[in-house]
PDB file of C-alpha atoms in Angstrom:
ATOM      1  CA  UNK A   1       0.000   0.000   0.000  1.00 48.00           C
ATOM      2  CA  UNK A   2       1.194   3.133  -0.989  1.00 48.00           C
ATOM      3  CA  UNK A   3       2.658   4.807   2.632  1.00 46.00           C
ATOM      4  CA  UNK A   4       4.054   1.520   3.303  1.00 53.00           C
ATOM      5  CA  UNK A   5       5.929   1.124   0.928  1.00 51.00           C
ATOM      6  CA  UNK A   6      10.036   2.274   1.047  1.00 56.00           C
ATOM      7  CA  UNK A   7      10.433   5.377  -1.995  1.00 60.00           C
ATOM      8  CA  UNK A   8       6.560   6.016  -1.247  1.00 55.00           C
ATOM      9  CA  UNK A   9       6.377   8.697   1.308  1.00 65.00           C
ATOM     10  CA  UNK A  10       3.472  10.788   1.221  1.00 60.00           C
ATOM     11  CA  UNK A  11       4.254  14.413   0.626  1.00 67.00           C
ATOM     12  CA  UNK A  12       3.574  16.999   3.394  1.00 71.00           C
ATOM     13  CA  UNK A  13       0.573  18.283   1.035  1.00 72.00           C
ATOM     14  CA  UNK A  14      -0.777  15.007   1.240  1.00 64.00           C
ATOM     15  CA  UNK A  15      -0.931  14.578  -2.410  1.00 63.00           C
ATOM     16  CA  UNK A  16       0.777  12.665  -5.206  1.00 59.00           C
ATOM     17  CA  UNK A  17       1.921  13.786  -8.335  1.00 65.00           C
ATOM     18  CA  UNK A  18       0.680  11.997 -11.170  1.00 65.00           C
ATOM     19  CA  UNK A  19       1.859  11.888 -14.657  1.00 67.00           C
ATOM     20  CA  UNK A  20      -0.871  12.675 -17.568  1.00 73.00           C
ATOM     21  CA  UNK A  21      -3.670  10.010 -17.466  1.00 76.00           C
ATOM     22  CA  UNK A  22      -5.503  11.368 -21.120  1.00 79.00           C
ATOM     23  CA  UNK A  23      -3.006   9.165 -23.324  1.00 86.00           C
ATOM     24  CA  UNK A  24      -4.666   6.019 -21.577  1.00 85.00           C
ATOM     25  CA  UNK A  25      -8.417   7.461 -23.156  1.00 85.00           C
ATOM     26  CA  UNK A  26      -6.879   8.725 -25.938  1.00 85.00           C
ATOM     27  CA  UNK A  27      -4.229   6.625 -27.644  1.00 90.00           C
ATOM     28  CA  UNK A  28      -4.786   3.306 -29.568  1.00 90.00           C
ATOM     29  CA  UNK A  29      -2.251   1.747 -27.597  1.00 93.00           C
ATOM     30  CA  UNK A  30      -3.428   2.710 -24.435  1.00 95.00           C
ATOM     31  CA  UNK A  31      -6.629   1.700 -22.014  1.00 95.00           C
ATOM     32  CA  UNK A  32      -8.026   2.318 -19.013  1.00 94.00           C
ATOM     33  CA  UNK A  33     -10.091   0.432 -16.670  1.00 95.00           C
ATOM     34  CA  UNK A  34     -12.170   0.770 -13.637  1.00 94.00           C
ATOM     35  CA  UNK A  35     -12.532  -2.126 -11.389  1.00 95.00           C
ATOM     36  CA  UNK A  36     -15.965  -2.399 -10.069  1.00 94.00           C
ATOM     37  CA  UNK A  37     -17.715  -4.047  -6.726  1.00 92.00           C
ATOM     38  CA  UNK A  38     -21.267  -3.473  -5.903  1.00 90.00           C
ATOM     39  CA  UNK A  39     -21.623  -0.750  -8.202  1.00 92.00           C
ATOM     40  CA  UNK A  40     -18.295   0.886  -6.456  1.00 93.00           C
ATOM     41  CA  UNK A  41     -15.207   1.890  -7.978  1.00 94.00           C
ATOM     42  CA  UNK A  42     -12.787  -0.884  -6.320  1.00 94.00           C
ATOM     43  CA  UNK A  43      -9.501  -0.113  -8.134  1.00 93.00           C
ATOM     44  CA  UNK A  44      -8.686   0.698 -11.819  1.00 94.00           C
ATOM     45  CA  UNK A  45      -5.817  -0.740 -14.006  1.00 96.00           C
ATOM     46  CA  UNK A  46      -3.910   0.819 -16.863  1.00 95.00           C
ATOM     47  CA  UNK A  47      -2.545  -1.092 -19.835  1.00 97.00           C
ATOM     48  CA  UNK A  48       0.023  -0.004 -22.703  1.00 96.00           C
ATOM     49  CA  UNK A  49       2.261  -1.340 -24.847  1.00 96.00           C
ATOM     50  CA  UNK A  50       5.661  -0.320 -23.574  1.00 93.00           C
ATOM     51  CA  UNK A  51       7.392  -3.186 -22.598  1.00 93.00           C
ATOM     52  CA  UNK A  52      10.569  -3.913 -21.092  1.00 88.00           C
ATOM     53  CA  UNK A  53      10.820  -7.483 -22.535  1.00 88.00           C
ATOM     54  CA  UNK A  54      10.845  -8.240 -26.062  1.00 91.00           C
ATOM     55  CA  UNK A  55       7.933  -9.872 -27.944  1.00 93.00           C
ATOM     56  CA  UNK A  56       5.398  -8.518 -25.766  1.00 95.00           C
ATOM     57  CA  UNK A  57       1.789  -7.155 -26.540  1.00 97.00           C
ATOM     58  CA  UNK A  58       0.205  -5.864 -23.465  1.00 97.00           C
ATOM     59  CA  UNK A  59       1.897  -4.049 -20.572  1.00 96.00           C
ATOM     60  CA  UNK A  60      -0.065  -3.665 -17.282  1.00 96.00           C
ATOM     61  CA  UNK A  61       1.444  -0.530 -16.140  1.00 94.00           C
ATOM     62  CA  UNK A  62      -1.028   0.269 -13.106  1.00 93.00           C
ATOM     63  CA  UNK A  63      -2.830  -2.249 -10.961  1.00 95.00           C
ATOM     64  CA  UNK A  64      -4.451  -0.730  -8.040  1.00 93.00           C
ATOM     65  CA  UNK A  65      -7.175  -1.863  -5.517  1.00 94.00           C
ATOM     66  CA  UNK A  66      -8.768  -0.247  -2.786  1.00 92.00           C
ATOM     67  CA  UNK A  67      -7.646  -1.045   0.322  1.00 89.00           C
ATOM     68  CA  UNK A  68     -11.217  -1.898   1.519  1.00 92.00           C
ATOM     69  CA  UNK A  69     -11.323  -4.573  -1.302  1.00 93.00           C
ATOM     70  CA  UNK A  70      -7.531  -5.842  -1.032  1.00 92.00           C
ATOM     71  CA  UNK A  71      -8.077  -9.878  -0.022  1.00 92.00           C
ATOM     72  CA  UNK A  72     -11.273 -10.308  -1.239  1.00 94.00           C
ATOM     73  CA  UNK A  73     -10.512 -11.434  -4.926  1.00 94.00           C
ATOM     74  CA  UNK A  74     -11.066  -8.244  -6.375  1.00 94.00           C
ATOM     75  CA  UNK A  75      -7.796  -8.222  -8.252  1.00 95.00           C
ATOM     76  CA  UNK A  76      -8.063 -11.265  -9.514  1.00 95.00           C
ATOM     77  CA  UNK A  77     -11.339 -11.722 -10.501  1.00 95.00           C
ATOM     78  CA  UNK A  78     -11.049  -8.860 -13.030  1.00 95.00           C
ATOM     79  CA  UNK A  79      -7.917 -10.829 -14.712  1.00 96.00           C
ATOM     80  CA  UNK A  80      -9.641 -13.102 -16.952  1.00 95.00           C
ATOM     81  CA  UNK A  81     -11.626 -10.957 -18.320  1.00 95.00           C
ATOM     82  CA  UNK A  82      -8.934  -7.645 -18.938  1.00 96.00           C
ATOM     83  CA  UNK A  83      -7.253 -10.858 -20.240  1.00 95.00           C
ATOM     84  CA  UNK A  84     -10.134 -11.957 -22.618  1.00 94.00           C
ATOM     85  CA  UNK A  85     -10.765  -8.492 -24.372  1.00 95.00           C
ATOM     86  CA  UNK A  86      -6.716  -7.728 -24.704  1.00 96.00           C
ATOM     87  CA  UNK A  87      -5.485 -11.396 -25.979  1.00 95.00           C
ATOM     88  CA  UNK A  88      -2.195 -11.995 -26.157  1.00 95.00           C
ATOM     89  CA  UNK A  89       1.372 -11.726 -24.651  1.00 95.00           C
ATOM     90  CA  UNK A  90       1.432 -10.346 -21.457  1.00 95.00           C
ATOM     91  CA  UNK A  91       3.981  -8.452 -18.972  1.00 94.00           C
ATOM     92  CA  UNK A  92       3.760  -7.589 -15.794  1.00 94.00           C
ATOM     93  CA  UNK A  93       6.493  -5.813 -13.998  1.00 91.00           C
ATOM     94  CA  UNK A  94       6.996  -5.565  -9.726  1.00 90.00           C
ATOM     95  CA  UNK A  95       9.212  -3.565  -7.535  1.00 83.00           C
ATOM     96  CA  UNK A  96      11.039  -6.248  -5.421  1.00 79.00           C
ATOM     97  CA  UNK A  97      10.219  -4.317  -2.318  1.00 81.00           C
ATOM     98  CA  UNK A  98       6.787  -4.040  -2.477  1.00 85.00           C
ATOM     99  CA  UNK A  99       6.113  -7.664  -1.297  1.00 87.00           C
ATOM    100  CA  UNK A 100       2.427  -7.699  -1.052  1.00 90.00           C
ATOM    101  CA  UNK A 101       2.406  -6.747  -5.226  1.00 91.00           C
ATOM    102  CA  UNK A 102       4.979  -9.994  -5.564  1.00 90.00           C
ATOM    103  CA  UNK A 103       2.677 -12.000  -3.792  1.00 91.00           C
ATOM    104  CA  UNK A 104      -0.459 -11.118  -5.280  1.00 94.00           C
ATOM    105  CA  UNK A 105       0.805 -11.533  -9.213  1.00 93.00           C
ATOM    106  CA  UNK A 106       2.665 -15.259  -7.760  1.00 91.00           C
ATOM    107  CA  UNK A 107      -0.927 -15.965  -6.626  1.00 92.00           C
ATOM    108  CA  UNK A 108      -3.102 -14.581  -9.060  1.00 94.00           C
ATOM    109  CA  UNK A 109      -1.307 -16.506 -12.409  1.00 92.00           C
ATOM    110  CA  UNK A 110      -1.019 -19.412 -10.632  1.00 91.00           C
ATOM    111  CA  UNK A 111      -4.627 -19.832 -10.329  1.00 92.00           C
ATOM    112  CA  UNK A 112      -5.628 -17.643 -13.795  1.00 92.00           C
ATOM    113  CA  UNK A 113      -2.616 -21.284 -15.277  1.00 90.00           C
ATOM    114  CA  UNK A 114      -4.795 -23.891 -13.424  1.00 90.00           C
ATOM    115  CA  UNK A 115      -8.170 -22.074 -14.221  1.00 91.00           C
ATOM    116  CA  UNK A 116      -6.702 -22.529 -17.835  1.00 90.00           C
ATOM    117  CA  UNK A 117      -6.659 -18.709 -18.713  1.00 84.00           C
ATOM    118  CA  UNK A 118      -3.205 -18.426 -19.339  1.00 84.00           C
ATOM    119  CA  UNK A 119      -0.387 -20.789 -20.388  1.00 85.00           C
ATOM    120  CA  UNK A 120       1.038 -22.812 -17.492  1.00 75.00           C
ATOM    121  CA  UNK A 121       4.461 -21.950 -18.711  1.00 75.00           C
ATOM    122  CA  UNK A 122       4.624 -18.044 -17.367  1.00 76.00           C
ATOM    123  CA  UNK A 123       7.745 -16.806 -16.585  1.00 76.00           C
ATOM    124  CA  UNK A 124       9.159 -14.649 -14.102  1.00 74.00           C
ATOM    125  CA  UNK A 125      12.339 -12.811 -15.147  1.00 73.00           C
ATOM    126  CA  UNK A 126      14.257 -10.253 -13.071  1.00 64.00           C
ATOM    127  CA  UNK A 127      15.306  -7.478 -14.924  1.00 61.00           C
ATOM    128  CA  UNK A 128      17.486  -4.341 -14.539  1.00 54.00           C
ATOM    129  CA  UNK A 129      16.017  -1.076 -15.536  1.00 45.00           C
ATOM    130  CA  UNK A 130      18.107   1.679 -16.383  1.00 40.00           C
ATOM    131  CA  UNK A 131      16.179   5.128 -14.088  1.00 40.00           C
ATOM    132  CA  UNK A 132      18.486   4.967 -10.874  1.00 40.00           C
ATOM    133  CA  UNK A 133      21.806   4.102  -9.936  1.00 37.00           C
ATOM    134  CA  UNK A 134      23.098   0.611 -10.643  1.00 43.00           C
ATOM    135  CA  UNK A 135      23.364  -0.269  -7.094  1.00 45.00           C
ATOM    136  CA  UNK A 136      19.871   0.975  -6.005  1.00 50.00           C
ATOM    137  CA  UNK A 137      17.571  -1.563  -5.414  1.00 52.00           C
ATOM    138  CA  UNK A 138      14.571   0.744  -7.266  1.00 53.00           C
ATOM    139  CA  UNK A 139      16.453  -0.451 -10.678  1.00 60.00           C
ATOM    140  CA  UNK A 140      15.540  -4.370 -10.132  1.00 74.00           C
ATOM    141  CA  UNK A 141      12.101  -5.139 -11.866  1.00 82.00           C
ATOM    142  CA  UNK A 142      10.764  -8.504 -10.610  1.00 85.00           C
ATOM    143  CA  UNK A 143       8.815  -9.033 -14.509  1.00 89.00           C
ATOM    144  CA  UNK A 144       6.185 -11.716 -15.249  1.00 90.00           C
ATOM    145  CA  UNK A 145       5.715 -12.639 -18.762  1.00 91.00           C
ATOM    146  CA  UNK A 146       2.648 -14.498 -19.809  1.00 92.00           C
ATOM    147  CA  UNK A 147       0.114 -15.755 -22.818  1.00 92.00           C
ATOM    148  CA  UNK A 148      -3.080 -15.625 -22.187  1.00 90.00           C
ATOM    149  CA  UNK A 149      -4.771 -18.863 -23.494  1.00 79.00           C
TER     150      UNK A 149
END
């Protein structure tokens, strides 16, 4: 959860910056979702196609849920069917400090393999990214890549 998390503080104003959300309504390559619970917004999730990984068609760049909804399957009841509309190759990239992401995604495709709605063989790579020092753990990327089936 975001406050939790080390690199997250919250600012003094109590507000985040955020970058541009109007290319995810906008752009061909772009969508945006809400994630809905009795007729609440739960969460929302943001897709592109800018992926780290070659050979890759759809990039969830933002996942979030409510904390009021976090454990209650939420998440990963609105997999299969982001997965459905948006077929393809999937990626799926994790900060390696923010455990409770790490263990949701290790959770979520191993039921969405034995539920059959993506290959069995997903992958889990770790990957360096190239926006801090070498050293700094903020540069790992724990990334998952899978096919939806």
């Amino acid at each position: 959860p975001v406050g939790k998390l080390p690199h997250w503080d919250l600012p003094k104003t109590g507000l985040f910056e955020c970058y541009d959300l109007k290319n995810y309504i906008a752009d061909e390559d772009r969508r945006a979702y809400f994630i809905m619970q009795d007729n609440e917004i739960s969460g929302f999730v943001l897709v592109n196609q800018e992926a780290n990984l070659s050979g890759i068609d759809w990039v969830v760049a933002e996942f979030f849920v409510l904390g009021k909804f976090q454990g209650q399957g939420v998440g990963t009841d609105i997999l299969p069917l982001l997965f459905k509309e948006l077929p393809g190759v999937w990626e799926v990239s994790v900060m390696p400090f923010n455990k409770p992401a790490l263990l949701f995604w290790q959770r979520a495709f191993k039921k969405l393999a034995q539920q059959k709605n993506i290959e069995a063989d997903y992958e889990m790579v770790v990957e360096n990214a190239v926006t801090q020092s070498p050293s700094s753990d903020k540069n790992l990327k724990n990334i998952f890549k899978v096919k939806t089936a």
